[in-house]
Coordinates of C-alpha atoms and ligand atoms in Angstrom, one line a residue:
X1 CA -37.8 9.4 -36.7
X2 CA -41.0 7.2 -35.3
X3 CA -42.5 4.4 -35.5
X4 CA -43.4 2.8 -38.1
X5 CA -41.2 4.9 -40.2
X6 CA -38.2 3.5 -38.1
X7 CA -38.0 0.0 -36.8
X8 CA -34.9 -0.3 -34.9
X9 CA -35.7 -4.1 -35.1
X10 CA -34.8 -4.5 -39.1
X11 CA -31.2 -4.4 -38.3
X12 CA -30.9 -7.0 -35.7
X13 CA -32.8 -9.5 -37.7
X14 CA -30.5 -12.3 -38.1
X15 CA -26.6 -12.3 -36.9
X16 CA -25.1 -11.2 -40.2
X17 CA -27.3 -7.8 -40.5
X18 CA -26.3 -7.4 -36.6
X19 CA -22.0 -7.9 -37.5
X20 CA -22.6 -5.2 -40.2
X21 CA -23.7 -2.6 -37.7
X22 CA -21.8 -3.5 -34.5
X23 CA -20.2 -0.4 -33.2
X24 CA -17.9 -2.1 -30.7
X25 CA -15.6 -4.8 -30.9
X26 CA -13.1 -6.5 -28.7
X27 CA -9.7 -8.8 -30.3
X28 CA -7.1 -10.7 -29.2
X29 CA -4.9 -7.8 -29.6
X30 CA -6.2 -6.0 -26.9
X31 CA -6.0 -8.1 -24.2
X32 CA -3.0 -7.8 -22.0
X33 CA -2.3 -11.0 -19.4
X34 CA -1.2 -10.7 -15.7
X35 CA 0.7 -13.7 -14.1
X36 CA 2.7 -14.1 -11.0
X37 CA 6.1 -15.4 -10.7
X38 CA 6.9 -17.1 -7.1
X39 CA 10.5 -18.7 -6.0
X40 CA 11.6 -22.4 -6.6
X41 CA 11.1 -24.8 -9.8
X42 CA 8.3 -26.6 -10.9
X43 CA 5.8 -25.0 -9.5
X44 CA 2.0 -23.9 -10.7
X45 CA 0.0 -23.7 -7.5
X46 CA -3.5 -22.2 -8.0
X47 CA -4.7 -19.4 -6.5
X48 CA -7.6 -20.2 -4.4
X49 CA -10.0 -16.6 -4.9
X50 CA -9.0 -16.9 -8.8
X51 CA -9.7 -20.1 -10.3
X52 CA -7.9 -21.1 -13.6
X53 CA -5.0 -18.6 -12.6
X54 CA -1.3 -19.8 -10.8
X55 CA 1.4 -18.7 -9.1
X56 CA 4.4 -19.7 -11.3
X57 CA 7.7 -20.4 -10.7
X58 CA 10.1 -19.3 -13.6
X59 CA 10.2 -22.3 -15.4
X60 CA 7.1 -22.9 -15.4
X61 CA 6.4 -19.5 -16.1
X62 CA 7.6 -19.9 -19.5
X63 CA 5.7 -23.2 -20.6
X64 CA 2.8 -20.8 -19.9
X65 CA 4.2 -17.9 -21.4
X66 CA 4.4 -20.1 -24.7
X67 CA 0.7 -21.1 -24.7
X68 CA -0.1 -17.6 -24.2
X69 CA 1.9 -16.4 -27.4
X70 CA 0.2 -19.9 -29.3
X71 CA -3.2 -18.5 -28.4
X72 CA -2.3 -14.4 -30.1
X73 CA -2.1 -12.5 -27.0
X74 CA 0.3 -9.3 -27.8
X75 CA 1.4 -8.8 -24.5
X76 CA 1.6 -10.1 -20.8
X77 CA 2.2 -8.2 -17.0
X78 CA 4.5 -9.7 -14.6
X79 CA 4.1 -9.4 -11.0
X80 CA 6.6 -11.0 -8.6
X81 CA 6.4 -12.3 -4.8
X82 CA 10.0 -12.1 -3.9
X83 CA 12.2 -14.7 -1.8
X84 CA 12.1 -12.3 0.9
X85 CA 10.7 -8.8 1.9
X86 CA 12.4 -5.8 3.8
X87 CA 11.6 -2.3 4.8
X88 CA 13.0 -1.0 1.4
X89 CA 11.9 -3.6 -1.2
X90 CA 15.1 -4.4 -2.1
X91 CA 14.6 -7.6 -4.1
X92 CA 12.2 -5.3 -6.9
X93 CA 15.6 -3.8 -8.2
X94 CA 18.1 -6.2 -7.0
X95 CA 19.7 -7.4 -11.0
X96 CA 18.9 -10.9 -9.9
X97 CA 15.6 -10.1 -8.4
X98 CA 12.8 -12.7 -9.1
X99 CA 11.1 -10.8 -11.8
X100 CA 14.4 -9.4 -13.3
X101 CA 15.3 -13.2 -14.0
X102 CA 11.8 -13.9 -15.0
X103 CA 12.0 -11.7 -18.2
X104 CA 15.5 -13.0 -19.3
X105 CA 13.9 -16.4 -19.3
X106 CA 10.8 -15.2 -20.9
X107 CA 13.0 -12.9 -23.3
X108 CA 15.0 -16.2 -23.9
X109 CA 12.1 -18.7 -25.0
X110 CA 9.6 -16.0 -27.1
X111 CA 11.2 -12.8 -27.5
X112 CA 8.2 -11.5 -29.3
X113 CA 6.1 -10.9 -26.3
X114 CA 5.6 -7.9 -25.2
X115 CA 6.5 -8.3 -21.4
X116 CA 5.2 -5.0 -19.1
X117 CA 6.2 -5.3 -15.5
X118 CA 4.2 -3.5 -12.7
X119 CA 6.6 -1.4 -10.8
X120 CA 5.9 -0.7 -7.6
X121 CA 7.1 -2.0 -3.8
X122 CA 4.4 -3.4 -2.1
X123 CA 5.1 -7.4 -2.8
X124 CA 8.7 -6.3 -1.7
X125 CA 8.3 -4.6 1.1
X126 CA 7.9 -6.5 4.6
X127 CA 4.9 -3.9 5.7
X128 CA 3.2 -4.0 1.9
X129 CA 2.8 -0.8 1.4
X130 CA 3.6 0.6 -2.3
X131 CA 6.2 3.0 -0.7
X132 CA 8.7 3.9 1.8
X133 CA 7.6 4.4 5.4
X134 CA 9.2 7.2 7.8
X135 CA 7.3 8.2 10.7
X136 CA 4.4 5.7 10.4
X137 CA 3.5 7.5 6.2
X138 CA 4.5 6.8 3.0
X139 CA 7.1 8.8 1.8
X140 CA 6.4 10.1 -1.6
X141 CA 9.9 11.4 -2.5
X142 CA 11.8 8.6 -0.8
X143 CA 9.8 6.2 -2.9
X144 CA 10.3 8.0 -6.5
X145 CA 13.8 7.1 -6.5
X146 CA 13.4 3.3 -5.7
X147 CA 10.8 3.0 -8.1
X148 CA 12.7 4.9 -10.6
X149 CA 15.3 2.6 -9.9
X150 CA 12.9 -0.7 -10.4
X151 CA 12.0 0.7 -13.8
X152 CA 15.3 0.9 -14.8
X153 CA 16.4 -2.7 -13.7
X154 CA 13.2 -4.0 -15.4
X155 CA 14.6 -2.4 -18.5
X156 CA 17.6 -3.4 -18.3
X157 CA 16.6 -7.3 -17.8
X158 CA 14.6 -6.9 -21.3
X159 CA 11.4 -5.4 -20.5
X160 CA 9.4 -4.4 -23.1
X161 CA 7.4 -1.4 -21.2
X162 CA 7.2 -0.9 -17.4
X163 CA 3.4 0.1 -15.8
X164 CA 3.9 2.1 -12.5
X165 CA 1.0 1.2 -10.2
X166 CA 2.4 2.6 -6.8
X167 CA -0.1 6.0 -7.0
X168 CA 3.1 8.2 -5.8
X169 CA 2.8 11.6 -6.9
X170 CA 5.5 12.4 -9.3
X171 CA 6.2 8.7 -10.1
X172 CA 6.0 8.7 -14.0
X173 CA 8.2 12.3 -14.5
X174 CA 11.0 10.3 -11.9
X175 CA 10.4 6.9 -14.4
X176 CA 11.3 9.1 -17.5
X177 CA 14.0 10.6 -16.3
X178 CA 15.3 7.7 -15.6
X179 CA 14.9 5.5 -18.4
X180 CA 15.7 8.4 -20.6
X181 CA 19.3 8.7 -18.5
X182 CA 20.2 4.7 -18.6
X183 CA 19.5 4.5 -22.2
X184 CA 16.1 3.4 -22.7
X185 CA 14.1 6.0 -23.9
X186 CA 12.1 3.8 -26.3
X187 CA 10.8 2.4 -23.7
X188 CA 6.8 3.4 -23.1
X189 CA 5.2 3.8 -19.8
X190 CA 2.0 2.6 -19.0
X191 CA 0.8 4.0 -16.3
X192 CA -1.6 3.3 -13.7
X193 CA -2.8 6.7 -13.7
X194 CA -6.0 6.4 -12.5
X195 CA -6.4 4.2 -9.9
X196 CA -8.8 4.0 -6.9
X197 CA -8.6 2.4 -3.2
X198 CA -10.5 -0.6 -4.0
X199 CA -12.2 -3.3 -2.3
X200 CA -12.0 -5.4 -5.9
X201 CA -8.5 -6.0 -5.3
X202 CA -8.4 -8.7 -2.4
X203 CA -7.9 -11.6 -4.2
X204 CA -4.9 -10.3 -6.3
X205 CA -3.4 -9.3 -2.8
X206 CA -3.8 -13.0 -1.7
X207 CA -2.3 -13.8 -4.8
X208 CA 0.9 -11.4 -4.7
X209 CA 1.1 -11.5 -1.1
X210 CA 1.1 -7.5 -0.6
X211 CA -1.6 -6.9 1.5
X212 CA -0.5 -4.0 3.7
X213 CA 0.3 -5.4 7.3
X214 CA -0.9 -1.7 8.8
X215 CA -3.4 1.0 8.1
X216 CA -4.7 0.6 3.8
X217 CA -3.6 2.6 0.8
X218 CA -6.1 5.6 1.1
X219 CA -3.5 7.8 1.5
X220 CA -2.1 7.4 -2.1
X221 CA -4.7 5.3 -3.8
X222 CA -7.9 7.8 -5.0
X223 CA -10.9 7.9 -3.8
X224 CA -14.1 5.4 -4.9
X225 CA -16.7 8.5 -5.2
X226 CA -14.1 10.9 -6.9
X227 CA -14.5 11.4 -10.8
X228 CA -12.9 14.8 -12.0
X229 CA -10.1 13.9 -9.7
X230 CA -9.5 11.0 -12.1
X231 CA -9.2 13.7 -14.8
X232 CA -6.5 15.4 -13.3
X233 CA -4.5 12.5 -12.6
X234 CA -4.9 11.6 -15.7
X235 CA -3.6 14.8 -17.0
X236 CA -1.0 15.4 -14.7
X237 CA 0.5 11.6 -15.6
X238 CA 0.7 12.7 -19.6
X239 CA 1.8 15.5 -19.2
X240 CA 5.0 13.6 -16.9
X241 CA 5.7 11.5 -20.1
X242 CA 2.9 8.9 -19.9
X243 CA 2.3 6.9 -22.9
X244 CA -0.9 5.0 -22.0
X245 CA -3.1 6.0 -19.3
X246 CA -4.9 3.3 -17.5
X247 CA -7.9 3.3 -15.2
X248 CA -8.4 0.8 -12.9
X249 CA -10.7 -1.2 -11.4
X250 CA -12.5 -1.6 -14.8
X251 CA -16.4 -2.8 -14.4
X252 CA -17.5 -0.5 -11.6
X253 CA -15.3 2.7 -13.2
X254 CA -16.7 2.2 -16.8
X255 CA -17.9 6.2 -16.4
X256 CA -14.5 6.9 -15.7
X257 CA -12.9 5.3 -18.5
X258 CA -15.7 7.1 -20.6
X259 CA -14.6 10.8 -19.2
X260 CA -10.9 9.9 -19.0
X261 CA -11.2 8.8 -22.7
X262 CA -12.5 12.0 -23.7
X263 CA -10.0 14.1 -21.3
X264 CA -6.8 12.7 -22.6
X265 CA -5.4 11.6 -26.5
X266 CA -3.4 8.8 -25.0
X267 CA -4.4 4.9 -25.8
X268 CA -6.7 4.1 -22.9
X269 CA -6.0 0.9 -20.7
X270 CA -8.5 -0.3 -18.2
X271 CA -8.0 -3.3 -15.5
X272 CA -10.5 -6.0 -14.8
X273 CA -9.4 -6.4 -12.1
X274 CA -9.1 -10.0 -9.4
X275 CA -12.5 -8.7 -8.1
X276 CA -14.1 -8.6 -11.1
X277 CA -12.7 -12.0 -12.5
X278 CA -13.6 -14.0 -8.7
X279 CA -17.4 -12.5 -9.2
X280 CA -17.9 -13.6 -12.6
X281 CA -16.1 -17.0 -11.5
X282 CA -18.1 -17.8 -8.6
X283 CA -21.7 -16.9 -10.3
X284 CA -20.2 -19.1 -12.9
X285 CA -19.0 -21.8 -10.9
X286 CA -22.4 -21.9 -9.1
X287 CA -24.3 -22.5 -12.7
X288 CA -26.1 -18.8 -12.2
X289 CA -24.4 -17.1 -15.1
X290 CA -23.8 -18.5 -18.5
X291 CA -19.7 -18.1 -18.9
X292 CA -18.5 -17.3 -22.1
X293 CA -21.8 -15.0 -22.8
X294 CA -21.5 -13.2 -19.4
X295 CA -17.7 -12.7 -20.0
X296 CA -17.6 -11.1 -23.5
X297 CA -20.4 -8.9 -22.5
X298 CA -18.5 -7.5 -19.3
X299 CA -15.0 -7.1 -21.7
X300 CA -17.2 -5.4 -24.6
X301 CA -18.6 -2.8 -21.9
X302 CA -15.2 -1.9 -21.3
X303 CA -14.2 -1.4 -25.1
X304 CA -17.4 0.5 -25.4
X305 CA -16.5 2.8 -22.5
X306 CA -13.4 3.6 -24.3
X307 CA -10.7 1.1 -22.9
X308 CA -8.2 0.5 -26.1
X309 CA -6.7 -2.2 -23.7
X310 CA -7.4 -4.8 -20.9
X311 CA -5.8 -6.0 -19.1
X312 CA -8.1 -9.4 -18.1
X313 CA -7.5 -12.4 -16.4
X314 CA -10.1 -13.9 -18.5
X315 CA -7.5 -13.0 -21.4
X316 CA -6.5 -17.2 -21.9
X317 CA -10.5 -18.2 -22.3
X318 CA -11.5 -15.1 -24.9
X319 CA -8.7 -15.9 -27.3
X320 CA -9.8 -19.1 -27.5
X321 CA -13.5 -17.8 -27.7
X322 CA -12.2 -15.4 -30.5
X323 CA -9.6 -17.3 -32.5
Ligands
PBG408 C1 0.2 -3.3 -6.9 C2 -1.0 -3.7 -7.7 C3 -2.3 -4.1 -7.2 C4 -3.0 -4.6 -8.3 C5 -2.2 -4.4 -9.4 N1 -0.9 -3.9 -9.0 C6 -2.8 -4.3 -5.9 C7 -3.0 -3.1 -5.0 O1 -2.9 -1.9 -5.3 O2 -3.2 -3.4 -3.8 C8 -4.4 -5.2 -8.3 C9 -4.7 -6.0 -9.5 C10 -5.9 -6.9 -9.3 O3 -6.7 -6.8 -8.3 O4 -6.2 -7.7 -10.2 N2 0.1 -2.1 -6.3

């Protein structure tokens, strides 16, 4: 195979010869959309560190929520900044907790949309953390019942699949059990199995409000330089009942979602995370990166890692680009 017996060059000739052989290829349908729900009425306030994306309140919510069904996207994720936080979390399984009444109004207006909610404490809690706190830690055990307790109440509001992203060990066995016990064991999990203490997430913490007020999330989130670690929490989360496995943050982890891929037969779900979105954004925004070109090619390296899933901020513009 050498030149000039092969030219790699007669296939990318002109765009039709280059569609015919295009290994990779990203659709609507695998994009997944996260939006945040905030108290009161009327309400879209942008978020500063992610241009083009809002903080909603519920009726507002919904308008949205019908554009994004207009535009083909399969499925959205919910997350919630509460009316007020305690030690406990309380308002992320209160019945008429701010996300619970989010997806009755969502359910309401286009049932068809699949509507995930991430379960986990730390926009509940008054300290942010994604757990419990005795004795200045997170308590893992403490936790699995609260968040087991979430699931069920998203479930119960109408949720469509629930997406654990606490890093608790244990956390998608305790969901299982619990969803299987109140009834719901059609529901999948999604869970965020692989997911590392990262810097990428600041903005989304602006956003949700759940930055933690002491210490960080090293203690339960995994570490940047770790990869066969990712493995076995992959592992360990199917073999607890997970139905996708996700790896998150996405661009900078793209040889994870490659191994995890190959470790695990479960759909693969990767999150581009706030970090990513603000750094494509502001090179955009500063005219030094051309937009829609530098944003398929960062989605289409996830799909080509392995990613069956993404869930992007940038979800709204591609389904325009694409439909
Ligand atoms: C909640 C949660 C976080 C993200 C998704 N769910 C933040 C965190 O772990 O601090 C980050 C998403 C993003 O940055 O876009 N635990």
């Amino acid at each position: 195979m050498f030149f000039p017996i092969y030219r790699p060059r007669r296939l990318r000739r002109n765009e039709n010869l280059r569609r015919m052989v295009r290994e990779t290829h990203l659709r609507i349908d695998d994009l997944i959309f996260p939006m945040f729900i905030r108290p009161g009425k009327g309400i879209k306030e942008p978020i500063s560190s992610m241009p083009g994306n809002y903080r909603f309140s519920i009726d507002e919510l919904v308008k949205e929520v019908k554009e994004v069904h207009q535009l083909g996207i399969p499925a959205i994720i919910l997350f919630g900044i509460p009316e007020k936080k305690d030690e406990v979390g309380s308002e992320a399984y209160a019945k008429d907790g701010i996300i619970q009444r989010a997806i009755r109004a969502i359910k309401d207006a286009v049932p068809e949309m699949i509507v995930i909610t991430d379960v986990c404490l730390c926009e509940y809690t008054s300290h942010g953390h994604c757990g419990v706190i005795k004795n200045g830690e997170v308590d893992n055990d403490t936790t699995l019942k609260l968040l087991a307790k979430e699931a069920v109440s998203h479930a119960e509001a109408g949720a469509d699949m629930v997406a654990p992203s606490d890093m608790m060990d244990g956390r998608v066995k305790a969901i299982r059990e619990a969803l299987d016990g109140a009834g719901f064991s059609h529901i999948p999990i999604m869970s965020y199995a692989v997911k590392y203490a990262s810097a990428f997430y600041g903005p989304f913490r602006e956003a949700a409000e759940s930055a933690p007020q002491f210490g960080d999330r090293r203690s339960y989130q995994m570490d940047p330089p770790n990869a066969r670690e990712a493995i076995r929490e992959a592992q360990l989360d199917v073999a607890e009942g997970a139905d996708i496995i996700m790896v998150k943050p996405a661009l900078p982890y793209l040889d994870i979602i490659y191994r995890v891929k190959e470790a695990v037969n479960r759909p693969i779900a990767a999150y581009n995370v706030s970090g990513e979105y603000a750094m494509l954004k502001a090179a955009i925004a500063n005219g030094w990166l051309d937009e829609q070109r530098v944003i398929l090619e960062a989605l289409i390296s996830i799909k080509r890692a392995g990613a069956d899933l993404i869930l992007t901020y940038f979800a709204k513009d591609v389904a325009r680009w694409l439909g």
